[in-house]
PDB file of C-alpha atoms in Angstrom:
ATOM      1  CA  UNK Z   1       0.000   0.000   0.000  1.00  0.00           C
ATOM      2  CA  UNK Z   2       1.248   3.452  -0.776  1.00  0.00           C
ATOM      3  CA  UNK Z   3       1.588   5.930   2.025  1.00  0.00           C
ATOM      4  CA  UNK Z   4      -1.448   8.161   2.450  1.00  0.00           C
ATOM      5  CA  UNK Z   5       0.285  10.230   5.096  1.00  0.00           C
ATOM      6  CA  UNK Z   6       3.369   9.650   7.168  1.00  0.00           C
ATOM      7  CA  UNK Z   7       1.259   7.857   9.720  1.00  0.00           C
ATOM      8  CA  UNK Z   8      -2.297   7.301   8.650  1.00  0.00           C
ATOM      9  CA  UNK Z   9      -3.739   5.864  11.808  1.00  0.00           C
ATOM     10  CA  UNK Z  10      -6.550   3.712  13.012  1.00  0.00           C
ATOM     11  CA  UNK Z  11      -7.879   4.398  16.454  1.00  0.00           C
ATOM     12  CA  UNK Z  12      -9.221   1.414  18.277  1.00  0.00           C
ATOM     13  CA  UNK Z  13     -11.640   2.402  20.994  1.00  0.00           C
ATOM     14  CA  UNK Z  14     -12.820  -0.014  23.622  1.00  0.00           C
ATOM     15  CA  UNK Z  15     -15.816   2.079  24.570  1.00  0.00           C
ATOM     16  CA  UNK Z  16     -18.215  -0.411  22.990  1.00  0.00           C
ATOM     17  CA  UNK Z  17     -17.732  -3.086  25.608  1.00  0.00           C
ATOM     18  CA  UNK Z  18     -16.356  -1.008  28.463  1.00  0.00           C
ATOM     19  CA  UNK Z  19     -18.543  -0.141  31.458  1.00  0.00           C
ATOM     20  CA  UNK Z  20     -20.166   3.290  31.373  1.00  0.00           C
ATOM     21  CA  UNK Z  21     -17.757   4.938  33.834  1.00  0.00           C
ATOM     22  CA  UNK Z  22     -14.556   3.481  32.423  1.00  0.00           C
ATOM     23  CA  UNK Z  23     -12.124   5.632  30.487  1.00  0.00           C
ATOM     24  CA  UNK Z  24     -11.665   4.657  26.868  1.00  0.00           C
ATOM     25  CA  UNK Z  25      -8.286   3.618  25.573  1.00  0.00           C
ATOM     26  CA  UNK Z  26      -6.939   4.249  22.147  1.00  0.00           C
ATOM     27  CA  UNK Z  27      -4.023   2.826  20.204  1.00  0.00           C
ATOM     28  CA  UNK Z  28      -2.967   4.121  16.819  1.00  0.00           C
ATOM     29  CA  UNK Z  29      -1.948   1.583  14.212  1.00  0.00           C
ATOM     30  CA  UNK Z  30       0.264   2.801  11.399  1.00  0.00           C
ATOM     31  CA  UNK Z  31      -0.716   1.553   7.953  1.00  0.00           C
ATOM     32  CA  UNK Z  32       2.216   3.171   6.169  1.00  0.00           C
ATOM     33  CA  UNK Z  33       4.221   0.736   4.030  1.00  0.00           C
ATOM     34  CA  UNK Z  34       2.366  -2.325   5.324  1.00  0.00           C
ATOM     35  CA  UNK Z  35       0.438  -5.006   3.485  1.00  0.00           C
ATOM     36  CA  UNK Z  36      -3.056  -6.072   4.516  1.00  0.00           C
ATOM     37  CA  UNK Z  37      -1.847  -9.043   6.609  1.00  0.00           C
ATOM     38  CA  UNK Z  38       0.485  -6.849   8.639  1.00  0.00           C
ATOM     39  CA  UNK Z  39      -2.265  -4.289   9.183  1.00  0.00           C
ATOM     40  CA  UNK Z  40      -4.721  -6.980  10.280  1.00  0.00           C
ATOM     41  CA  UNK Z  41      -2.188  -8.437  12.751  1.00  0.00           C
ATOM     42  CA  UNK Z  42      -1.489  -4.971  14.165  1.00  0.00           C
ATOM     43  CA  UNK Z  43      -5.224  -4.290  14.545  1.00  0.00           C
ATOM     44  CA  UNK Z  44      -5.766  -7.540  16.443  1.00  0.00           C
ATOM     45  CA  UNK Z  45      -2.764  -6.926  18.699  1.00  0.00           C
ATOM     46  CA  UNK Z  46      -3.914  -3.374  19.441  1.00  0.00           C
ATOM     47  CA  UNK Z  47      -7.446  -4.558  20.184  1.00  0.00           C
ATOM     48  CA  UNK Z  48      -6.118  -7.180  22.596  1.00  0.00           C
ATOM     49  CA  UNK Z  49      -3.982  -4.540  24.316  1.00  0.00           C
ATOM     50  CA  UNK Z  50      -6.856  -2.079  24.633  1.00  0.00           C
ATOM     51  CA  UNK Z  51      -9.196  -4.745  25.970  1.00  0.00           C
ATOM     52  CA  UNK Z  52      -6.683  -6.290  28.391  1.00  0.00           C
ATOM     53  CA  UNK Z  53      -8.005  -4.129  31.232  1.00  0.00           C
ATOM     54  CA  UNK Z  54     -11.638  -5.237  30.808  1.00  0.00           C
ATOM     55  CA  UNK Z  55     -13.074  -8.091  32.828  1.00  0.00           C
ATOM     56  CA  UNK Z  56     -12.723 -11.595  31.422  1.00  0.00           C
ATOM     57  CA  UNK Z  57     -16.489 -11.800  30.752  1.00  0.00           C
ATOM     58  CA  UNK Z  58     -16.382  -8.784  28.428  1.00  0.00           C
ATOM     59  CA  UNK Z  59     -12.936  -9.310  26.872  1.00  0.00           C
ATOM     60  CA  UNK Z  60     -14.103 -11.204  23.763  1.00  0.00           C
ATOM     61  CA  UNK Z  61     -16.893  -8.694  23.072  1.00  0.00           C
ATOM     62  CA  UNK Z  62     -14.455  -5.845  23.592  1.00  0.00           C
ATOM     63  CA  UNK Z  63     -11.898  -7.274  21.147  1.00  0.00           C
ATOM     64  CA  UNK Z  64     -14.577  -8.016  18.554  1.00  0.00           C
ATOM     65  CA  UNK Z  65     -16.017  -4.503  18.834  1.00  0.00           C
ATOM     66  CA  UNK Z  66     -12.583  -2.889  18.671  1.00  0.00           C
ATOM     67  CA  UNK Z  67     -11.594  -4.897  15.585  1.00  0.00           C
ATOM     68  CA  UNK Z  68     -14.875  -4.029  13.835  1.00  0.00           C
ATOM     69  CA  UNK Z  69     -14.364  -0.352  14.673  1.00  0.00           C
ATOM     70  CA  UNK Z  70     -10.828  -0.473  13.273  1.00  0.00           C
ATOM     71  CA  UNK Z  71     -12.057  -2.153  10.077  1.00  0.00           C
ATOM     72  CA  UNK Z  72     -14.657   0.583   9.604  1.00  0.00           C
ATOM     73  CA  UNK Z  73     -12.006   3.245  10.085  1.00  0.00           C
ATOM     74  CA  UNK Z  74      -9.625   1.484   7.693  1.00  0.00           C
ATOM     75  CA  UNK Z  75     -12.381   1.233   5.065  1.00  0.00           C
ATOM     76  CA  UNK Z  76     -13.059   4.942   5.493  1.00  0.00           C
ATOM     77  CA  UNK Z  77      -9.367   5.761   4.991  1.00  0.00           C
ATOM     78  CA  UNK Z  78      -9.164   3.570   1.889  1.00  0.00           C
ATOM     79  CA  UNK Z  79     -12.319   5.144   0.421  1.00  0.00           C
ATOM     80  CA  UNK Z  80     -10.840   8.598   0.999  1.00  0.00           C
ATOM     81  CA  UNK Z  81      -7.678   7.511  -0.802  1.00  0.00           C
ATOM     82  CA  UNK Z  82      -9.621   6.196  -3.784  1.00  0.00           C
ATOM     83  CA  UNK Z  83     -11.746   9.346  -3.975  1.00  0.00           C
ATOM     84  CA  UNK Z  84      -8.591  11.449  -4.229  1.00  0.00           C
ATOM     85  CA  UNK Z  85      -7.185   9.505  -7.158  1.00  0.00           C
ATOM     86  CA  UNK Z  86      -7.821  10.571 -10.682  1.00  0.00           C
ATOM     87  CA  UNK Z  87      -9.543   8.053 -12.890  1.00  0.00           C
ATOM     88  CA  UNK Z  88      -7.111   6.431 -15.309  1.00  0.00           C
ATOM     89  CA  UNK Z  89      -9.702   4.229 -16.949  1.00  0.00           C
ATOM     90  CA  UNK Z  90      -9.839   3.966 -20.679  1.00  0.00           C
ATOM     91  CA  UNK Z  91     -12.501   6.093 -22.230  1.00  0.00           C
ATOM     92  CA  UNK Z  92     -13.564   4.019 -25.202  1.00  0.00           C
ATOM     93  CA  UNK Z  93     -16.721   5.404 -26.718  1.00  0.00           C
ATOM     94  CA  UNK Z  94     -16.432   4.291 -30.334  1.00  0.00           C
ATOM     95  CA  UNK Z  95     -15.287   0.997 -31.822  1.00  0.00           C
ATOM     96  CA  UNK Z  96     -15.268   0.622 -35.588  1.00  0.00           C
ATOM     97  CA  UNK Z  97     -16.059  -2.727 -37.186  1.00  0.00           C
ATOM     98  CA  UNK Z  98     -15.097  -3.721 -40.701  1.00  0.00           C
ATOM     99  CA  UNK Z  99     -17.971  -5.291 -42.663  1.00  0.00           C
ATOM    100  CA  UNK Z 100     -15.911  -6.312 -45.682  1.00  0.00           C
ATOM    101  CA  UNK Z 101     -16.082 -10.037 -46.447  1.00  0.00           C
ATOM    102  CA  UNK Z 102     -18.010 -10.966 -43.278  1.00  0.00           C
ATOM    103  CA  UNK Z 103     -21.226 -12.873 -42.864  1.00  0.00           C
ATOM    104  CA  UNK Z 104     -24.138 -11.396 -40.941  1.00  0.00           C
ATOM    105  CA  UNK Z 105     -23.387 -13.704 -37.987  1.00  0.00           C
ATOM    106  CA  UNK Z 106     -19.758 -12.559 -37.878  1.00  0.00           C
ATOM    107  CA  UNK Z 107     -20.822  -8.917 -37.944  1.00  0.00           C
ATOM    108  CA  UNK Z 108     -23.308  -9.472 -35.099  1.00  0.00           C
ATOM    109  CA  UNK Z 109     -20.627 -11.250 -33.037  1.00  0.00           C
ATOM    110  CA  UNK Z 110     -18.222  -8.356 -33.569  1.00  0.00           C
ATOM    111  CA  UNK Z 111     -20.943  -5.833 -32.660  1.00  0.00           C
ATOM    112  CA  UNK Z 112     -21.504  -7.651 -29.359  1.00  0.00           C
ATOM    113  CA  UNK Z 113     -17.776  -7.786 -28.612  1.00  0.00           C
ATOM    114  CA  UNK Z 114     -17.382  -4.089 -29.414  1.00  0.00           C
ATOM    115  CA  UNK Z 115     -20.382  -3.220 -27.217  1.00  0.00           C
ATOM    116  CA  UNK Z 116     -18.830  -5.147 -24.331  1.00  0.00           C
ATOM    117  CA  UNK Z 117     -15.534  -3.290 -24.797  1.00  0.00           C
ATOM    118  CA  UNK Z 118     -17.264   0.094 -24.779  1.00  0.00           C
ATOM    119  CA  UNK Z 119     -19.426  -0.732 -21.754  1.00  0.00           C
ATOM    120  CA  UNK Z 120     -16.555  -2.086 -19.648  1.00  0.00           C
ATOM    121  CA  UNK Z 121     -14.717   1.220 -20.052  1.00  0.00           C
ATOM    122  CA  UNK Z 122     -17.611   3.256 -18.665  1.00  0.00           C
ATOM    123  CA  UNK Z 123     -17.142   4.750 -15.175  1.00  0.00           C
ATOM    124  CA  UNK Z 124     -19.296   3.391 -12.348  1.00  0.00           C
ATOM    125  CA  UNK Z 125     -19.978   0.158 -14.145  1.00  0.00           C
ATOM    126  CA  UNK Z 126     -21.859  -2.572 -12.285  1.00  0.00           C
ATOM    127  CA  UNK Z 127     -23.341  -5.846 -13.505  1.00  0.00           C
ATOM    128  CA  UNK Z 128     -26.803  -4.344 -13.950  1.00  0.00           C
ATOM    129  CA  UNK Z 129     -25.659  -1.192 -15.719  1.00  0.00           C
ATOM    130  CA  UNK Z 130     -23.176  -3.200 -17.801  1.00  0.00           C
ATOM    131  CA  UNK Z 131     -25.889  -5.557 -19.113  1.00  0.00           C
ATOM    132  CA  UNK Z 132     -28.186  -2.637 -19.901  1.00  0.00           C
ATOM    133  CA  UNK Z 133     -25.327  -0.809 -21.629  1.00  0.00           C
ATOM    134  CA  UNK Z 134     -24.441  -3.838 -23.777  1.00  0.00           C
ATOM    135  CA  UNK Z 135     -28.084  -4.397 -24.768  1.00  0.00           C
ATOM    136  CA  UNK Z 136     -28.613  -0.730 -25.674  1.00  0.00           C
ATOM    137  CA  UNK Z 137     -25.303  -0.478 -27.522  1.00  0.00           C
ATOM    138  CA  UNK Z 138     -25.951  -3.630 -29.570  1.00  0.00           C
ATOM    139  CA  UNK Z 139     -29.422  -2.352 -30.456  1.00  0.00           C
ATOM    140  CA  UNK Z 140     -28.032   1.039 -31.530  1.00  0.00           C
ATOM    141  CA  UNK Z 141     -25.232  -0.546 -33.572  1.00  0.00           C
ATOM    142  CA  UNK Z 142     -27.668  -2.853 -35.374  1.00  0.00           C
ATOM    143  CA  UNK Z 143     -29.904   0.144 -36.136  1.00  0.00           C
ATOM    144  CA  UNK Z 144     -26.877   1.961 -37.578  1.00  0.00           C
ATOM    145  CA  UNK Z 145     -26.027  -1.110 -39.648  1.00  0.00           C
ATOM    146  CA  UNK Z 146     -29.608  -1.357 -40.917  1.00  0.00           C
ATOM    147  CA  UNK Z 147     -29.638   2.358 -41.830  1.00  0.00           C
ATOM    148  CA  UNK Z 148     -26.309   2.005 -43.636  1.00  0.00           C
ATOM    149  CA  UNK Z 149     -27.402  -1.075 -45.577  1.00  0.00           C
ATOM    150  CA  UNK Z 150     -30.712   0.620 -46.440  1.00  0.00           C
ATOM    151  CA  UNK Z 151     -28.944   3.817 -47.593  1.00  0.00           C
ATOM    152  CA  UNK Z 152     -26.556   1.935 -49.878  1.00  0.00           C
ATOM    153  CA  UNK Z 153     -29.295  -0.057 -51.607  1.00  0.00           C
TER     154      UNK Z 153
END
């Protein structure tokens, strides 16, 4: 993982399982220059340290709550990183298909492949929007083909 800041930190609070009057503890876990396994191990160790002062009956709940809180904070940091990046995705909006010497089935297969290429390059693509995009693009391409064949006749 690239460094977001010198020490992007996760705070693990034990307030979830701690009694109402108890002071909350916090440990910061650095995620700089660490892979996901190292981060996960550090989160678990920090949660165990924070929850070491709780009673044995609440220790497991405390650790579980602290780890979940850290995961939420990590997800928030990663989303913020992704939002700051510029999109480097291809912007394919037009694919040209040669019709010369091809059967109608070959042309239709190439139209479908081209539609899939165009739709995969669209930002915010999901399975539902991708399928709708492919269907609409194939329909539009076939209409263009029909208009072209009709105009040349």
